[in-house]
PDB file of C-alpha atoms in Angstrom:
ATOM      1  CA  UNK N 775      19.126  28.227  48.671  1.00 42.00           C
ATOM      2  CA  UNK N 776      19.794  26.909  45.160  1.00 41.00           C
ATOM      3  CA  UNK N 777      22.364  29.041  43.367  1.00 44.00           C
ATOM      4  CA  UNK N 778      22.296  29.888  39.664  1.00 39.00           C
ATOM      5  CA  UNK N 779      24.748  27.149  38.677  1.00 43.00           C
ATOM      6  CA  UNK N 780      22.717  24.524  40.536  1.00 37.00           C
ATOM      7  CA  UNK N 781      19.477  25.719  38.868  1.00 33.00           C
ATOM      8  CA  UNK N 782      21.040  25.448  35.393  1.00 33.00           C
ATOM      9  CA  UNK N 783      22.251  21.940  36.211  1.00 37.00           C
ATOM     10  CA  UNK N 784      18.786  20.843  37.413  1.00 32.00           C
ATOM     11  CA  UNK N 785      17.085  22.251  34.327  1.00 33.00           C
ATOM     12  CA  UNK N 786      19.574  20.475  32.062  1.00 36.00           C
ATOM     13  CA  UNK N 787      19.002  17.218  33.945  1.00 33.00           C
ATOM     14  CA  UNK N 788      15.242  17.596  33.535  1.00 34.00           C
ATOM     15  CA  UNK N 789      15.592  18.171  29.799  1.00 31.00           C
ATOM     16  CA  UNK N 790      17.674  15.030  29.414  1.00 33.00           C
ATOM     17  CA  UNK N 791      15.162  13.028  31.479  1.00 32.00           C
ATOM     18  CA  UNK N 792      12.066  14.108  29.602  1.00 29.00           C
ATOM     19  CA  UNK N 793      13.755  13.713  26.238  1.00 33.00           C
ATOM     20  CA  UNK N 794      14.329  10.056  27.088  1.00 33.00           C
ATOM     21  CA  UNK N 795      10.653   9.429  27.903  1.00 31.00           C
ATOM     22  CA  UNK N 796       8.758   7.927  24.928  1.00 35.00           C
ATOM     23  CA  UNK N 797       6.349  10.328  23.245  1.00 32.00           C
ATOM     24  CA  UNK N 798       2.839   9.051  23.919  1.00 33.00           C
ATOM     25  CA  UNK N 799       0.372   9.317  21.038  1.00 38.00           C
ATOM     26  CA  UNK N 800      -2.975   7.800  20.222  1.00 39.00           C
ATOM     27  CA  UNK N 801      -2.758   5.787  17.012  1.00 50.00           C
ATOM     28  CA  UNK N 802      -5.604   4.805  14.713  1.00 58.00           C
ATOM     29  CA  UNK N 803      -7.769   1.655  14.784  1.00 63.00           C
ATOM     30  CA  UNK N 804      -5.869  -1.607  14.288  1.00 77.00           C
ATOM     31  CA  UNK N 805      -6.050  -3.079  10.780  1.00 82.00           C
ATOM     32  CA  UNK N 806      -4.218  -6.438  10.907  1.00 88.00           C
ATOM     33  CA  UNK N 807      -3.507  -8.408   7.710  1.00 92.00           C
ATOM     34  CA  UNK N 808      -6.208 -10.829   6.584  1.00 95.00           C
ATOM     35  CA  UNK N 809      -6.081 -13.588   3.963  1.00 97.00           C
ATOM     36  CA  UNK N 810      -9.106 -15.813   3.436  1.00 97.00           C
ATOM     37  CA  UNK N 811      -7.793 -17.507   0.285  1.00 97.00           C
ATOM     38  CA  UNK N 812      -7.233 -20.782   2.129  1.00 97.00           C
ATOM     39  CA  UNK N 813     -11.015 -21.247   2.277  1.00 97.00           C
ATOM     40  CA  UNK N 814     -10.836 -22.379  -1.360  1.00 97.00           C
ATOM     41  CA  UNK N 815      -7.938 -24.604  -2.449  1.00 97.00           C
ATOM     42  CA  UNK N 816      -8.547 -23.779  -6.117  1.00 97.00           C
ATOM     43  CA  UNK N 817      -8.045 -20.084  -5.359  1.00 98.00           C
ATOM     44  CA  UNK N 818      -4.740 -20.762  -3.582  1.00 98.00           C
ATOM     45  CA  UNK N 819      -3.540 -22.750  -6.607  1.00 98.00           C
ATOM     46  CA  UNK N 820      -4.699 -20.040  -9.023  1.00 98.00           C
ATOM     47  CA  UNK N 821      -2.984 -17.283  -7.067  1.00 98.00           C
ATOM     48  CA  UNK N 822       0.270 -19.197  -6.648  1.00 98.00           C
ATOM     49  CA  UNK N 823       0.508 -19.897 -10.377  1.00 98.00           C
ATOM     50  CA  UNK N 824      -0.375 -16.294 -11.172  1.00 98.00           C
ATOM     51  CA  UNK N 825       2.303 -14.933  -8.850  1.00 98.00           C
ATOM     52  CA  UNK N 826       4.855 -17.286 -10.383  1.00 98.00           C
ATOM     53  CA  UNK N 827       3.926 -16.029 -13.862  1.00 98.00           C
ATOM     54  CA  UNK N 828       4.126 -12.410 -12.722  1.00 98.00           C
ATOM     55  CA  UNK N 829       7.605 -13.002 -11.320  1.00 97.00           C
ATOM     56  CA  UNK N 830       8.656 -14.481 -14.709  1.00 97.00           C
ATOM     57  CA  UNK N 831       6.952 -11.600 -16.554  1.00 98.00           C
ATOM     58  CA  UNK N 832       4.975 -14.210 -18.515  1.00 98.00           C
ATOM     59  CA  UNK N 833       2.687 -11.803 -20.346  1.00 98.00           C
ATOM     60  CA  UNK N 834       0.637 -14.409 -22.223  1.00 98.00           C
ATOM     61  CA  UNK N 835      -0.124 -16.438 -19.099  1.00 98.00           C
ATOM     62  CA  UNK N 836      -1.111 -13.405 -17.028  1.00 98.00           C
ATOM     63  CA  UNK N 837      -3.363 -11.955 -19.733  1.00 98.00           C
ATOM     64  CA  UNK N 838      -5.015 -15.355 -20.179  1.00 98.00           C
ATOM     65  CA  UNK N 839      -6.109 -15.250 -16.520  1.00 98.00           C
ATOM     66  CA  UNK N 840      -8.104 -12.053 -17.091  1.00 98.00           C
ATOM     67  CA  UNK N 841     -11.753 -12.003 -18.080  1.00 97.00           C
ATOM     68  CA  UNK N 842     -12.620 -10.647 -21.504  1.00 95.00           C
ATOM     69  CA  UNK N 843     -14.101  -7.513 -19.961  1.00 96.00           C
ATOM     70  CA  UNK N 844     -11.630  -6.970 -17.100  1.00 97.00           C
ATOM     71  CA  UNK N 845     -12.120  -3.467 -15.721  1.00 96.00           C
ATOM     72  CA  UNK N 846      -8.890  -1.452 -15.617  1.00 95.00           C
ATOM     73  CA  UNK N 847      -9.988   2.136 -14.983  1.00 92.00           C
ATOM     74  CA  UNK N 848     -12.960   4.353 -14.286  1.00 90.00           C
ATOM     75  CA  UNK N 849     -12.720   5.570 -17.861  1.00 85.00           C
ATOM     76  CA  UNK N 850     -12.688   3.487 -21.017  1.00 81.00           C
ATOM     77  CA  UNK N 851      -9.839   1.095 -20.244  1.00 84.00           C
ATOM     78  CA  UNK N 852     -11.013  -2.518 -20.099  1.00 90.00           C
ATOM     79  CA  UNK N 853     -10.507  -5.922 -21.669  1.00 94.00           C
ATOM     80  CA  UNK N 854      -7.517  -8.144 -22.363  1.00 97.00           C
ATOM     81  CA  UNK N 855      -6.117  -5.896 -25.095  1.00 96.00           C
ATOM     82  CA  UNK N 856      -5.791  -2.927 -22.732  1.00 96.00           C
ATOM     83  CA  UNK N 857      -4.466  -5.200 -19.984  1.00 97.00           C
ATOM     84  CA  UNK N 858      -1.720  -6.456 -22.300  1.00 97.00           C
ATOM     85  CA  UNK N 859      -0.950  -2.885 -23.349  1.00 96.00           C
ATOM     86  CA  UNK N 860      -0.282  -1.904 -19.717  1.00 95.00           C
ATOM     87  CA  UNK N 861       1.937  -4.956 -19.200  1.00 97.00           C
ATOM     88  CA  UNK N 862       3.958  -4.197 -22.351  1.00 97.00           C
ATOM     89  CA  UNK N 863       3.958  -0.392 -22.180  1.00 95.00           C
ATOM     90  CA  UNK N 864       6.634   1.173 -24.391  1.00 95.00           C
ATOM     91  CA  UNK N 865       7.692   4.626 -25.510  1.00 95.00           C
ATOM     92  CA  UNK N 866       5.392   4.549 -28.542  1.00 94.00           C
ATOM     93  CA  UNK N 867       2.386   4.319 -26.222  1.00 93.00           C
ATOM     94  CA  UNK N 868       3.207   7.582 -24.447  1.00 94.00           C
ATOM     95  CA  UNK N 869       3.251  11.272 -25.216  1.00 94.00           C
ATOM     96  CA  UNK N 870       6.708  12.715 -25.863  1.00 94.00           C
ATOM     97  CA  UNK N 871       7.053  14.186 -22.375  1.00 95.00           C
ATOM     98  CA  UNK N 872       6.509  10.761 -20.787  1.00 94.00           C
ATOM     99  CA  UNK N 873       8.440   8.495 -23.155  1.00 95.00           C
ATOM    100  CA  UNK N 874      11.499   8.434 -20.906  1.00 95.00           C
ATOM    101  CA  UNK N 875       9.355   6.922 -18.146  1.00 95.00           C
ATOM    102  CA  UNK N 876       8.045   3.982 -20.165  1.00 94.00           C
ATOM    103  CA  UNK N 877      10.154   1.295 -18.474  1.00 96.00           C
ATOM    104  CA  UNK N 878       9.509   2.744 -15.009  1.00 95.00           C
ATOM    105  CA  UNK N 879       5.733   2.853 -15.580  1.00 95.00           C
ATOM    106  CA  UNK N 880       5.638  -0.648 -17.071  1.00 96.00           C
ATOM    107  CA  UNK N 881       7.576  -2.210 -14.210  1.00 97.00           C
ATOM    108  CA  UNK N 882       5.522  -0.224 -11.718  1.00 95.00           C
ATOM    109  CA  UNK N 883       2.376  -1.833 -13.136  1.00 96.00           C
ATOM    110  CA  UNK N 884       3.845  -5.315 -12.829  1.00 97.00           C
ATOM    111  CA  UNK N 885       4.996  -4.576  -9.276  1.00 97.00           C
ATOM    112  CA  UNK N 886       1.543  -3.275  -8.324  1.00 96.00           C
ATOM    113  CA  UNK N 887      -0.063  -6.431  -9.714  1.00 97.00           C
ATOM    114  CA  UNK N 888       2.274  -8.665  -7.731  1.00 97.00           C
ATOM    115  CA  UNK N 889       1.893  -6.668  -4.515  1.00 97.00           C
ATOM    116  CA  UNK N 890      -1.900  -6.813  -4.666  1.00 97.00           C
ATOM    117  CA  UNK N 891      -1.913 -10.615  -4.818  1.00 97.00           C
ATOM    118  CA  UNK N 892       0.715 -10.982  -2.100  1.00 97.00           C
ATOM    119  CA  UNK N 893      -1.240  -8.899   0.405  1.00 96.00           C
ATOM    120  CA  UNK N 894      -4.068 -11.295   1.214  1.00 96.00           C
ATOM    121  CA  UNK N 895      -7.712 -10.431   0.818  1.00 97.00           C
ATOM    122  CA  UNK N 896     -11.268 -11.444   1.634  1.00 97.00           C
ATOM    123  CA  UNK N 897     -14.204 -13.224   0.065  1.00 97.00           C
ATOM    124  CA  UNK N 898     -16.900 -10.625  -0.582  1.00 96.00           C
ATOM    125  CA  UNK N 899     -19.282 -13.238  -2.007  1.00 95.00           C
ATOM    126  CA  UNK N 900     -19.260 -17.032  -2.362  1.00 92.00           C
ATOM    127  CA  UNK N 901     -17.196 -16.991  -5.554  1.00 96.00           C
ATOM    128  CA  UNK N 902     -15.710 -13.504  -5.358  1.00 98.00           C
ATOM    129  CA  UNK N 903     -12.341 -12.725  -3.760  1.00 98.00           C
ATOM    130  CA  UNK N 904     -10.974  -9.181  -3.471  1.00 98.00           C
ATOM    131  CA  UNK N 905      -7.397  -8.185  -2.723  1.00 97.00           C
ATOM    132  CA  UNK N 906      -5.484  -6.754  -1.002  1.00 96.00           C
ATOM    133  CA  UNK N 907      -6.848  -6.883   2.521  1.00 94.00           C
ATOM    134  CA  UNK N 908      -6.356  -3.122   2.864  1.00 91.00           C
ATOM    135  CA  UNK N 909      -9.033  -2.549   0.211  1.00 92.00           C
ATOM    136  CA  UNK N 910     -11.559  -4.842   1.898  1.00 89.00           C
ATOM    137  CA  UNK N 911     -11.006  -3.285   5.332  1.00 85.00           C
ATOM    138  CA  UNK N 912     -13.968  -1.240   6.514  1.00 82.00           C
ATOM    139  CA  UNK N 913     -12.753   2.206   7.547  1.00 77.00           C
ATOM    140  CA  UNK N 914     -14.318   4.315  10.309  1.00 73.00           C
ATOM    141  CA  UNK N 915     -17.316   6.284   9.075  1.00 72.00           C
ATOM    142  CA  UNK N 916     -15.537   9.636   9.190  1.00 71.00           C
ATOM    143  CA  UNK N 917     -12.447   8.441   7.256  1.00 76.00           C
ATOM    144  CA  UNK N 918     -11.669  10.059   3.918  1.00 83.00           C
ATOM    145  CA  UNK N 919     -10.476   7.306   1.529  1.00 82.00           C
ATOM    146  CA  UNK N 920      -8.379   9.848  -0.363  1.00 84.00           C
ATOM    147  CA  UNK N 921      -6.261  10.695   2.670  1.00 85.00           C
ATOM    148  CA  UNK N 922      -6.391   7.453   4.667  1.00 86.00           C
ATOM    149  CA  UNK N 923      -3.237   5.358   4.759  1.00 88.00           C
ATOM    150  CA  UNK N 924      -2.937   1.927   6.326  1.00 89.00           C
ATOM    151  CA  UNK N 925       0.188   0.811   8.139  1.00 90.00           C
ATOM    152  CA  UNK N 926       1.088  -2.529   6.572  1.00 91.00           C
ATOM    153  CA  UNK N 927       4.047  -3.451   8.789  1.00 90.00           C
ATOM    154  CA  UNK N 928       4.081  -4.845  12.299  1.00 89.00           C
ATOM    155  CA  UNK N 929       6.448  -2.045  13.287  1.00 91.00           C
ATOM    156  CA  UNK N 930       6.529   1.244  11.380  1.00 93.00           C
ATOM    157  CA  UNK N 931       8.546   4.071  12.956  1.00 94.00           C
ATOM    158  CA  UNK N 932       6.898   7.483  13.072  1.00 94.00           C
ATOM    159  CA  UNK N 933       9.733  10.012  12.746  1.00 95.00           C
ATOM    160  CA  UNK N 934       9.943  13.711  13.475  1.00 95.00           C
ATOM    161  CA  UNK N 935      11.390  14.458  10.030  1.00 95.00           C
ATOM    162  CA  UNK N 936      11.357  12.681   6.615  1.00 95.00           C
ATOM    163  CA  UNK N 937      14.583  10.748   7.053  1.00 95.00           C
ATOM    164  CA  UNK N 938      15.448   7.292   8.364  1.00 93.00           C
ATOM    165  CA  UNK N 939      18.134   8.914  10.500  1.00 95.00           C
ATOM    166  CA  UNK N 940      15.734  11.163  12.383  1.00 95.00           C
ATOM    167  CA  UNK N 941      14.201  10.652  15.814  1.00 96.00           C
ATOM    168  CA  UNK N 942      11.518   7.992  16.236  1.00 95.00           C
ATOM    169  CA  UNK N 943       8.516   9.561  17.928  1.00 92.00           C
ATOM    170  CA  UNK N 944       6.404   6.433  18.080  1.00 90.00           C
ATOM    171  CA  UNK N 945       6.163   2.933  16.621  1.00 91.00           C
ATOM    172  CA  UNK N 946       2.988   2.263  14.662  1.00 90.00           C
ATOM    173  CA  UNK N 947       1.598  -1.160  13.802  1.00 88.00           C
ATOM    174  CA  UNK N 948      -1.257  -2.231  11.503  1.00 88.00           C
ATOM    175  CA  UNK N 949      -3.491   0.803  11.832  1.00 81.00           C
ATOM    176  CA  UNK N 950      -4.911   3.585   9.713  1.00 74.00           C
ATOM    177  CA  UNK N 951      -3.742   7.181   9.781  1.00 80.00           C
ATOM    178  CA  UNK N 952      -4.546  10.384   7.920  1.00 82.00           C
ATOM    179  CA  UNK N 953      -2.105  11.586   5.299  1.00 83.00           C
ATOM    180  CA  UNK N 954      -1.383  15.311   5.247  1.00 82.00           C
ATOM    181  CA  UNK N 955       0.888  17.550   3.196  1.00 81.00           C
ATOM    182  CA  UNK N 956       4.545  16.933   3.937  1.00 80.00           C
ATOM    183  CA  UNK N 957       7.439  14.782   2.796  1.00 82.00           C
ATOM    184  CA  UNK N 958       7.133  15.715  -0.877  1.00 87.00           C
ATOM    185  CA  UNK N 959      10.232  14.713  -2.825  1.00 89.00           C
ATOM    186  CA  UNK N 960      11.175  12.077  -0.236  1.00 92.00           C
ATOM    187  CA  UNK N 961      10.147   8.483   0.399  1.00 93.00           C
ATOM    188  CA  UNK N 962       8.189   9.569   3.466  1.00 95.00           C
ATOM    189  CA  UNK N 963       4.549  10.544   3.922  1.00 92.00           C
ATOM    190  CA  UNK N 964       3.498  12.901   6.668  1.00 92.00           C
ATOM    191  CA  UNK N 965       0.602  11.545   8.703  1.00 91.00           C
ATOM    192  CA  UNK N 966      -1.572  12.761  11.521  1.00 89.00           C
ATOM    193  CA  UNK N 967      -2.610  10.375  14.269  1.00 85.00           C
ATOM    194  CA  UNK N 968      -5.949  10.270  16.032  1.00 80.00           C
ATOM    195  CA  UNK N 969      -4.477  12.341  18.870  1.00 82.00           C
ATOM    196  CA  UNK N 970      -3.431  15.071  16.444  1.00 85.00           C
ATOM    197  CA  UNK N 971       0.241  14.171  16.720  1.00 87.00           C
ATOM    198  CA  UNK N 972       2.107  14.316  13.411  1.00 91.00           C
ATOM    199  CA  UNK N 973       5.155  12.646  11.971  1.00 93.00           C
ATOM    200  CA  UNK N 974       6.642  10.908   8.929  1.00 94.00           C
ATOM    201  CA  UNK N 975       6.321   7.252   7.900  1.00 94.00           C
ATOM    202  CA  UNK N 976       8.344   5.578   5.147  1.00 94.00           C
ATOM    203  CA  UNK N 977       6.323   4.673   2.061  1.00 92.00           C
ATOM    204  CA  UNK N 978       7.310   0.990   2.409  1.00 93.00           C
ATOM    205  CA  UNK N 979       5.107   0.804   5.508  1.00 92.00           C
ATOM    206  CA  UNK N 980       2.090   2.599   4.043  1.00 90.00           C
ATOM    207  CA  UNK N 981      -0.692   1.827   1.610  1.00 92.00           C
ATOM    208  CA  UNK N 982      -3.410   4.185   0.450  1.00 89.00           C
ATOM    209  CA  UNK N 983      -6.887   2.812   1.057  1.00 85.00           C
ATOM    210  CA  UNK N 984      -7.671   3.381  -2.655  1.00 89.00           C
ATOM    211  CA  UNK N 985      -4.430   2.023  -4.102  1.00 94.00           C
ATOM    212  CA  UNK N 986      -4.500  -0.777  -6.671  1.00 96.00           C
ATOM    213  CA  UNK N 987      -6.872  -3.638  -5.931  1.00 97.00           C
ATOM    214  CA  UNK N 988      -8.156  -6.690  -7.775  1.00 98.00           C
ATOM    215  CA  UNK N 989     -11.264  -8.817  -7.943  1.00 98.00           C
ATOM    216  CA  UNK N 990     -11.168 -12.520  -8.742  1.00 98.00           C
ATOM    217  CA  UNK N 991     -14.341 -14.354  -9.690  1.00 98.00           C
ATOM    218  CA  UNK N 992     -14.961 -18.071 -10.037  1.00 97.00           C
ATOM    219  CA  UNK N 993     -17.260 -19.232 -12.829  1.00 95.00           C
ATOM    220  CA  UNK N 994     -17.777 -22.861 -13.839  1.00 94.00           C
ATOM    221  CA  UNK N 995     -14.908 -23.838 -11.558  1.00 94.00           C
ATOM    222  CA  UNK N 996     -12.410 -21.392 -13.095  1.00 97.00           C
ATOM    223  CA  UNK N 997     -10.997 -18.239 -11.496  1.00 98.00           C
ATOM    224  CA  UNK N 998     -10.389 -15.110 -13.561  1.00 98.00           C
ATOM    225  CA  UNK N 999      -9.263 -11.546 -12.819  1.00 98.00           C
ATOM    226  CA  UNK N1000     -12.262  -9.311 -13.469  1.00 98.00           C
ATOM    227  CA  UNK N1001     -10.906  -6.046 -12.066  1.00 97.00           C
ATOM    228  CA  UNK N1002      -7.530  -4.419 -11.511  1.00 97.00           C
ATOM    229  CA  UNK N1003      -7.865  -0.763 -10.732  1.00 96.00           C
ATOM    230  CA  UNK N1004      -6.799   2.129  -8.502  1.00 93.00           C
ATOM    231  CA  UNK N1005      -8.457   5.340  -7.374  1.00 88.00           C
ATOM    232  CA  UNK N1006     -12.085   5.950  -6.526  1.00 77.00           C
TER     233      UNK N1006
END
């Protein structure tokens, strides 16, 4: 007969054993990175020069690469003048309550522009290239673009709490998940996997399916940026 002390010991042993077994969850469909730019050498050259100019914060060069009617929002923001305004945003362009964020917003715009062109993309027509690849990825029919996040890293830890020091539940890789409320005020987004399991992923490994994206079009042998926009 097993006495009380032995029973407690066995239960404790079982807890330790099962805690060491990886948590099994069903992740979303795989969405690996794609970059079709190499299909057109002139596009590769255009993008490389553009990225170099972005890194130097060469405003004149970057604006020159935009079309005259570049679309920048779903409202009335378009054209090179508005594009330049976003790249040179200062306190005088903002309401009083936002003036202190001018530098942060300006650099955020530059960073978004660079990230879009570093994340590959696809040809959506013979002379039309759209980036990043996350925007051109076809989501499952029941996916809500407003809550769908794509894992952009080969390994993205899913944690039980919004901290890099917390337990890793699962390791995600190049897939799409549903964002849900949680992680506010931290650098983590709470997501729900296809199985219903939930956890937190660091923002560096996530991209919203309707985040910034760009369209490049080639006309008379010259590429231009005709769209740089976010939202839906």
